[in-house]
Amino acid sequence: MVQLTNTQRWWARLIAFAALVTVATWPWPGLRSGFSAAFCELISPVLAEMTFDGQTQVTMAPLNETRPSLAGAEEHIVADTALTLRLTKYRGQMQVEVSLRRDVFLPLVLFTAMLLVAPFAWPRRLIAIAAGCTLITLVGIGSIQLTLANIFSGRIPLAPQLSEVYVVSETWGDILQFLHERWLIPPGNRVIAPLLLGAFAWALHIDSWWPRKASVALHGVSPIR
Amino acid sequence: MSESTPPNPATATPPTDSADVAATTATAEARETSELRRRALRYVLTMGALMAGLYGIAYQSWSPNAFMGQRLIGYLETVAQLSGVVLRVLGEPVTVQNSVVSGTFSYVVVVDCAALDVQALFAAAVLAFPSRWTTRLIGLVAGLSAIFVINIMRLVALYYAGSRSLDLFKTLHEEVFVLVIVGLVCGLFLAWARWAAQATADAELAPTLSKAA
């Protein structure tokens, strides 16, 4: 049995983390559309409820093939999912494309990989993974709702008809826009947020991995004294 | 196990009641763990709050005429100019106008491309770290400069990727480089934190050592 030094153990964790992330984010055929389909199933009851007093009908479905999205002023992403927006008093529809791979799948993978390489006992690890993944999924759903709220309040200008649906106060509109600009626009958030969440979990279970000194200090009771 | 272990002559009188010692040790360990957890959580939360504050400034939709708006535009243009300089040094026929770099492949440097998010992450991580202000200042200057250079390299690499394959460009732009840059920033921070912890410990020891001398 090879005994690893502390430094070697940290390097091994880092390599394992990189390997897990590489394997999970590899462009495997069907993975992108499969994840998109699963997430769309999950979010559809939420979207069905989000009708702004019966004025809108929003559905979300995976795209048959990925394509560059031009939704949003300066965002050019490879979209894998489309939000279809319909207004009850108008005919026609509008599509907003999003990348669930980037916005939800990648954060889930990063967080899970970070916890899988953590030196926690398995029950703790599984609880942390379940809690974190649930939180990331809920935030993913909330991000879609935030996008819709910004579109229907006119803070993301797509079409004049859409911007009249959700009438909000100036302050609430500013808050929605503020959240959109800080949460959804910075591309690094998809990586930074799950890593911070992972760091929070590591900090919470610091007793699992931080070297302790108390026992040493007590067992070797101060020969000087 | 302790019964079969011979007494260690280097230590003081061995404890007579092993149950008491075990209980005291456990209490001390629990107290230490609790303190560690409190400090670690406080660090992560402080860093998160600082980051939110820095995001508030960096990602505000400033008017182009406002002071901050002009600084931001100037920054984006500098990034574009410098990436153009590097590409020209590498023999690429590029021209730069404002924040648009044109050549075999053309790109615009927008706020998303300026690595402001990772700069905010690094700055927050350094500022929240318990060390001396001079150490933090050195970390900020060195780290933010390094991130700036890394981002220029990223743009140069994206230019080459875009010149060859749009699919490769998209994969690198949306996934790989985001991960790589955050990873590099985490590495930079860990290297600085290690140095900062040592520097702080040395600074705390210095008066004692000079007194002893």
Tab-separated table of N, CA and C in Angstrom, chain B residues 107-201:
chain	number	residue	atom	x	y	z
B	107	TYR	N	-13.328	39.708	-33.588
B	107	TYR	CA	-14.078	39.624	-32.331
B	107	TYR	C	-14.182	40.999	-31.677
B	108	VAL	N	-15.204	41.122	-30.840
B	108	VAL	CA	-15.417	42.362	-30.100
B	108	VAL	C	-15.173	42.067	-28.627
B	109	VAL	N	-14.425	42.913	-27.983
B	109	VAL	CA	-14.204	42.742	-26.541
B	109	VAL	C	-15.329	43.459	-25.800
B	110	VAL	N	-16.227	42.678	-25.215
B	110	VAL	CA	-17.333	43.257	-24.433
B	110	VAL	C	-17.071	42.988	-22.949
B	111	VAL	N	-17.975	43.469	-22.113
B	111	VAL	CA	-17.763	43.332	-20.661
B	111	VAL	C	-17.536	41.870	-20.259
B	112	ASP	N	-18.277	40.956	-20.904
B	112	ASP	CA	-18.153	39.537	-20.580
B	112	ASP	C	-16.750	39.003	-20.868
B	113	CYS	N	-16.039	39.664	-21.790
B	113	CYS	CA	-14.725	39.160	-22.215
B	113	CYS	C	-13.592	39.765	-21.397
B	114	ALA	N	-13.930	40.624	-20.455
B	114	ALA	CA	-12.882	41.385	-19.777
B	114	ALA	C	-12.387	40.712	-18.507
B	115	ALA	N	-12.879	39.524	-18.221
B	115	ALA	CA	-12.463	38.764	-17.027
B	115	ALA	C	-12.721	39.539	-15.735
B	116	LEU	N	-13.746	40.386	-15.764
B	116	LEU	CA	-14.041	41.169	-14.557
B	116	LEU	C	-14.548	40.268	-13.434
B	117	ASP	N	-15.247	39.192	-13.826
B	117	ASP	CA	-15.787	38.299	-12.794
B	117	ASP	C	-14.678	37.601	-12.010
B	118	VAL	N	-13.652	37.118	-12.731
B	118	VAL	CA	-12.578	36.439	-12.004
B	118	VAL	C	-11.694	37.440	-11.255
B	119	GLN	N	-11.612	38.656	-11.777
B	119	GLN	CA	-10.863	39.673	-11.045
B	119	GLN	C	-11.576	39.999	-9.731
B	120	ALA	N	-12.906	40.049	-9.802
B	120	ALA	CA	-13.685	40.291	-8.574
B	120	ALA	C	-13.504	39.131	-7.601
B	121	LEU	N	-13.495	37.905	-8.136
B	121	LEU	CA	-13.301	36.715	-7.292
B	121	LEU	C	-11.951	36.781	-6.587
B	122	PHE	N	-10.917	37.071	-7.363
B	122	PHE	CA	-9.573	37.105	-6.795
B	122	PHE	C	-9.453	38.226	-5.756
B	123	ALA	N	-9.935	39.411	-6.124
B	123	ALA	CA	-9.830	40.551	-5.207
B	123	ALA	C	-10.579	40.258	-3.904
B	124	ALA	N	-11.768	39.677	-4.018
B	124	ALA	CA	-12.551	39.368	-2.814
B	124	ALA	C	-11.840	38.327	-1.955
B	125	ALA	N	-11.273	37.311	-2.614
B	125	ALA	CA	-10.579	36.249	-1.871
B	125	ALA	C	-9.370	36.818	-1.128
B	126	VAL	N	-8.646	37.723	-1.765
B	126	VAL	CA	-7.451	38.308	-1.143
B	126	VAL	C	-7.855	39.263	-0.014
B	127	LEU	N	-8.842	40.109	-0.279
B	127	LEU	CA	-9.241	41.099	0.724
B	127	LEU	C	-9.817	40.441	1.978
B	128	ALA	N	-10.510	39.306	1.790
B	128	ALA	CA	-11.127	38.646	2.951
B	128	ALA	C	-10.119	37.814	3.739
B	129	PHE	N	-8.968	37.568	3.159
B	129	PHE	CA	-7.983	36.690	3.805
B	129	PHE	C	-7.324	37.400	4.993
B	130	PRO	N	-7.233	36.719	6.136
B	130	PRO	CA	-6.660	37.387	7.313
B	130	PRO	C	-5.137	37.537	7.190
B	131	SER	N	-4.711	38.694	6.710
B	131	SER	CA	-3.268	38.957	6.635
B	131	SER	C	-3.051	40.467	6.708
B	132	ARG	N	-1.794	40.888	6.623
B	132	ARG	CA	-1.501	42.322	6.730
B	132	ARG	C	-1.897	43.029	5.438
B	133	TRP	N	-2.158	44.334	5.566
B	133	TRP	CA	-2.642	45.085	4.401
B	133	TRP	C	-1.596	45.181	3.296
B	134	THR	N	-0.314	45.290	3.689
B	134	THR	CA	0.731	45.357	2.648
B	134	THR	C	0.763	44.042	1.855
B	135	THR	N	0.600	42.936	2.554
B	135	THR	CA	0.596	41.624	1.898
B	135	THR	C	-0.593	41.529	0.940
B	136	ARG	N	-1.726	42.028	1.404
B	136	ARG	CA	-2.928	42.006	0.543
B	136	ARG	C	-2.720	42.871	-0.687
B	137	LEU	N	-2.109	44.041	-0.471
B	137	LEU	CA	-1.894	44.975	-1.579
B	137	LEU	C	-0.973	44.344	-2.633
B	138	ILE	N	0.076	43.696	-2.162
B	138	ILE	CA	0.993	43.023	-3.097
B	138	ILE	C	0.226	41.949	-3.873
B	139	GLY	N	-0.594	41.193	-3.146
B	139	GLY	CA	-1.395	40.140	-3.793
B	139	GLY	C	-2.332	40.709	-4.838
B	140	LEU	N	-2.980	41.810	-4.490
B	140	LEU	CA	-3.936	42.422	-5.427
B	140	LEU	C	-3.241	42.893	-6.702
B	141	VAL	N	-2.143	43.621	-6.522
B	141	VAL	CA	-1.453	44.173	-7.701
B	141	VAL	C	-0.915	43.040	-8.572
B	142	ALA	N	-0.209	42.106	-7.937
B	142	ALA	CA	0.399	41.014	-8.715
B	142	ALA	C	-0.679	40.126	-9.341
B	143	GLY	N	-1.690	39.776	-8.559
B	143	GLY	CA	-2.727	38.863	-9.040
B	143	GLY	C	-3.570	39.459	-10.154
B	144	LEU	N	-4.009	40.701	-9.957
B	144	LEU	CA	-4.858	41.328	-10.979
B	144	LEU	C	-4.079	41.553	-12.275
B	145	SER	N	-2.785	41.879	-12.143
B	145	SER	CA	-1.965	42.031	-13.348
B	145	SER	C	-1.848	40.693	-14.067
B	146	ALA	N	-1.631	39.637	-13.286
B	146	ALA	CA	-1.500	38.300	-13.898
B	146	ALA	C	-2.799	37.902	-14.600
B	147	ILE	N	-3.925	38.191	-13.983
B	147	ILE	CA	-5.218	37.841	-14.601
B	147	ILE	C	-5.410	38.632	-15.900
B	148	PHE	N	-4.999	39.889	-15.880
B	148	PHE	CA	-5.098	40.724	-17.080
B	148	PHE	C	-4.302	40.082	-18.227
B	149	VAL	N	-3.087	39.664	-17.920
B	149	VAL	CA	-2.228	39.047	-18.940
B	149	VAL	C	-2.841	37.711	-19.408
B	150	ILE	N	-3.326	36.931	-18.461
B	150	ILE	CA	-3.943	35.636	-18.810
B	150	ILE	C	-5.128	35.863	-19.754
B	151	ASN	N	-5.895	36.911	-19.485
B	151	ASN	CA	-7.062	37.184	-20.328
B	151	ASN	C	-6.649	37.591	-21.746
B	152	ILE	N	-5.558	38.347	-21.853
B	152	ILE	CA	-5.055	38.718	-23.181
B	152	ILE	C	-4.652	37.444	-23.936
B	153	MET	N	-3.970	36.549	-23.214
B	153	MET	CA	-3.552	35.271	-23.835
B	153	MET	C	-4.771	34.467	-24.285
B	154	ARG	N	-5.816	34.520	-23.464
B	154	ARG	CA	-7.057	33.810	-23.806
B	154	ARG	C	-7.639	34.358	-25.113
B	155	LEU	N	-7.661	35.689	-25.235
B	155	LEU	CA	-8.218	36.294	-26.449
B	155	LEU	C	-7.384	35.923	-27.676
B	156	VAL	N	-6.061	35.896	-27.492
B	156	VAL	CA	-5.172	35.521	-28.608
B	156	VAL	C	-5.461	34.068	-29.016
B	157	ALA	N	-5.571	33.202	-28.012
B	157	ALA	CA	-5.864	31.784	-28.305
B	157	ALA	C	-7.225	31.648	-28.982
B	158	LEU	N	-8.198	32.446	-28.539
B	158	LEU	CA	-9.533	32.381	-29.153
B	158	LEU	C	-9.491	32.852	-30.607
B	159	TYR	N	-8.645	33.825	-30.888
B	159	TYR	CA	-8.497	34.305	-32.266
B	159	TYR	C	-8.026	33.150	-33.159
B	160	TYR	N	-6.987	32.450	-32.694
B	160	TYR	CA	-6.463	31.335	-33.483
B	160	TYR	C	-7.499	30.226	-33.617
B	161	ALA	N	-8.211	29.972	-32.522
B	161	ALA	CA	-9.249	28.925	-32.565
B	161	ALA	C	-10.345	29.314	-33.556
B	162	GLY	N	-10.789	30.579	-33.484
B	162	GLY	CA	-11.845	31.060	-34.375
B	162	GLY	C	-11.413	31.059	-35.831
B	163	SER	N	-10.114	31.309	-36.076
B	163	SER	CA	-9.611	31.306	-37.452
B	163	SER	C	-9.691	29.915	-38.064
B	164	ARG	N	-9.591	28.904	-37.215
B	164	ARG	CA	-9.572	27.530	-37.728
B	164	ARG	C	-10.934	26.860	-37.713
B	165	SER	N	-11.660	27.012	-36.618
B	165	SER	CA	-12.955	26.325	-36.514
B	165	SER	C	-13.875	27.089	-35.563
B	166	LEU	N	-15.069	27.371	-36.046
B	166	LEU	CA	-16.016	28.107	-35.217
B	166	LEU	C	-16.504	27.253	-34.042
B	167	ASP	N	-16.615	25.937	-34.293
B	167	ASP	CA	-17.042	25.038	-33.220
B	167	ASP	C	-16.016	25.009	-32.090
B	168	LEU	N	-14.749	24.957	-32.506
B	168	LEU	CA	-13.675	24.948	-31.509
B	168	LEU	C	-13.709	26.252	-30.711
B	169	PHE	N	-13.914	27.360	-31.424
B	169	PHE	CA	-13.994	28.662	-30.764
B	169	PHE	C	-15.095	28.662	-29.705
B	170	LYS	N	-16.270	28.149	-30.104
B	170	LYS	CA	-17.411	28.168	-29.174
B	170	LYS	C	-17.139	27.319	-27.936
B	171	THR	N	-16.576	26.131	-28.178
B	171	THR	CA	-16.300	25.253	-27.039
B	171	THR	C	-15.293	25.909	-26.092
B	172	LEU	N	-14.240	26.461	-26.674
B	172	LEU	CA	-13.216	27.095	-25.835
B	172	LEU	C	-13.784	28.328	-25.131
B	173	HIS	N	-14.539	29.129	-25.869
B	173	HIS	CA	-15.054	30.392	-25.338
B	173	HIS	C	-16.055	30.181	-24.215
B	174	GLU	N	-16.974	29.233	-24.427
B	174	GLU	CA	-18.074	29.089	-23.467
B	174	GLU	C	-17.754	28.170	-22.300
B	175	GLU	N	-16.890	27.181	-22.530
B	175	GLU	CA	-16.696	26.203	-21.464
B	175	GLU	C	-15.251	26.119	-20.990
B	176	VAL	N	-14.367	25.795	-21.927
B	176	VAL	CA	-13.005	25.452	-21.501
B	176	VAL	C	-12.293	26.635	-20.847
B	177	PHE	N	-12.294	27.779	-21.525
B	177	PHE	CA	-11.523	28.901	-20.980
B	177	PHE	C	-12.133	29.472	-19.709
B	178	VAL	N	-13.441	29.380	-19.581
B	178	VAL	CA	-14.071	29.855	-18.339
B	178	VAL	C	-13.537	29.019	-17.171
B	179	LEU	N	-13.504	27.699	-17.392
B	179	LEU	CA	-12.995	26.796	-16.356
B	179	LEU	C	-11.511	27.016	-16.102
B	180	VAL	N	-10.764	27.128	-17.202
B	180	VAL	CA	-9.311	27.260	-17.072
B	180	VAL	C	-8.957	28.548	-16.326
B	181	ILE	N	-9.615	29.638	-16.675
B	181	ILE	CA	-9.276	30.911	-16.031
B	181	ILE	C	-9.643	30.885	-14.550
B	182	VAL	N	-10.802	30.350	-14.236
B	182	VAL	CA	-11.172	30.279	-12.810
B	182	VAL	C	-10.188	29.361	-12.071
B	183	GLY	N	-9.799	28.264	-12.731
B	183	GLY	CA	-8.820	27.359	-12.135
B	183	GLY	C	-7.492	28.064	-11.886
B	184	LEU	N	-7.029	28.814	-12.884
B	184	LEU	CA	-5.773	29.551	-12.727
B	184	LEU	C	-5.876	30.582	-11.610
B	185	VAL	N	-7.014	31.234	-11.533
B	185	VAL	CA	-7.208	32.242	-10.481
B	185	VAL	C	-7.189	31.580	-9.098
B	186	CYS	N	-7.815	30.404	-8.999
B	186	CYS	CA	-7.782	29.672	-7.724
B	186	CYS	C	-6.332	29.310	-7.385
B	187	GLY	N	-5.571	28.868	-8.389
B	187	GLY	CA	-4.163	28.529	-8.181
B	187	GLY	C	-3.360	29.746	-7.742
B	188	LEU	N	-3.597	30.871	-8.407
B	188	LEU	CA	-2.904	32.119	-8.040
B	188	LEU	C	-3.201	32.479	-6.595
B	189	PHE	N	-4.485	32.360	-6.239
B	189	PHE	CA	-4.884	32.722	-4.883
B	189	PHE	C	-4.221	31.795	-3.861
B	190	LEU	N	-4.221	30.490	-4.148
B	190	LEU	CA	-3.636	29.548	-3.184
B	190	LEU	C	-2.141	29.825	-3.008
B	191	ALA	N	-1.462	30.128	-4.129
B	191	ALA	CA	-0.030	30.435	-4.041
B	191	ALA	C	0.189	31.688	-3.198
B	192	TRP	N	-0.644	32.706	-3.444
B	192	TRP	CA	-0.506	33.943	-2.675
B	192	TRP	C	-0.827	33.679	-1.197
B	193	ALA	N	-1.907	32.929	-0.939
B	193	ALA	CA	-2.345	32.694	0.444
B	193	ALA	C	-1.252	31.974	1.236
B	194	ARG	N	-0.585	31.049	0.574
B	194	ARG	CA	0.505	30.316	1.234
B	194	ARG	C	1.633	31.285	1.610
B	195	TRP	N	1.963	32.137	0.640
B	195	TRP	CA	3.023	33.119	0.884
B	195	TRP	C	2.578	34.110	1.961
B	196	ALA	N	1.328	34.551	1.875
B	196	ALA	CA	0.816	35.548	2.822
B	196	ALA	C	0.798	34.984	4.244
B	197	ALA	N	0.396	33.714	4.377
B	197	ALA	CA	0.348	33.105	5.711
B	197	ALA	C	1.753	33.048	6.296
B	198	GLN	N	2.722	32.689	5.463
B	198	GLN	CA	4.113	32.612	5.915
B	198	GLN	C	4.628	34.004	6.292
B	199	ALA	N	4.311	34.983	5.413
B	199	ALA	CA	4.779	36.357	5.658
B	199	ALA	C	4.182	36.904	6.952
B	200	THR	N	2.896	36.611	7.179
B	200	THR	CA	2.232	37.084	8.401
B	200	THR	C	2.858	36.424	9.627
B	201	ALA	N	3.109	35.119	9.528
B	201	ALA	CA	3.715	34.404	10.653
B	201	ALA	C	5.107	34.953	10.935
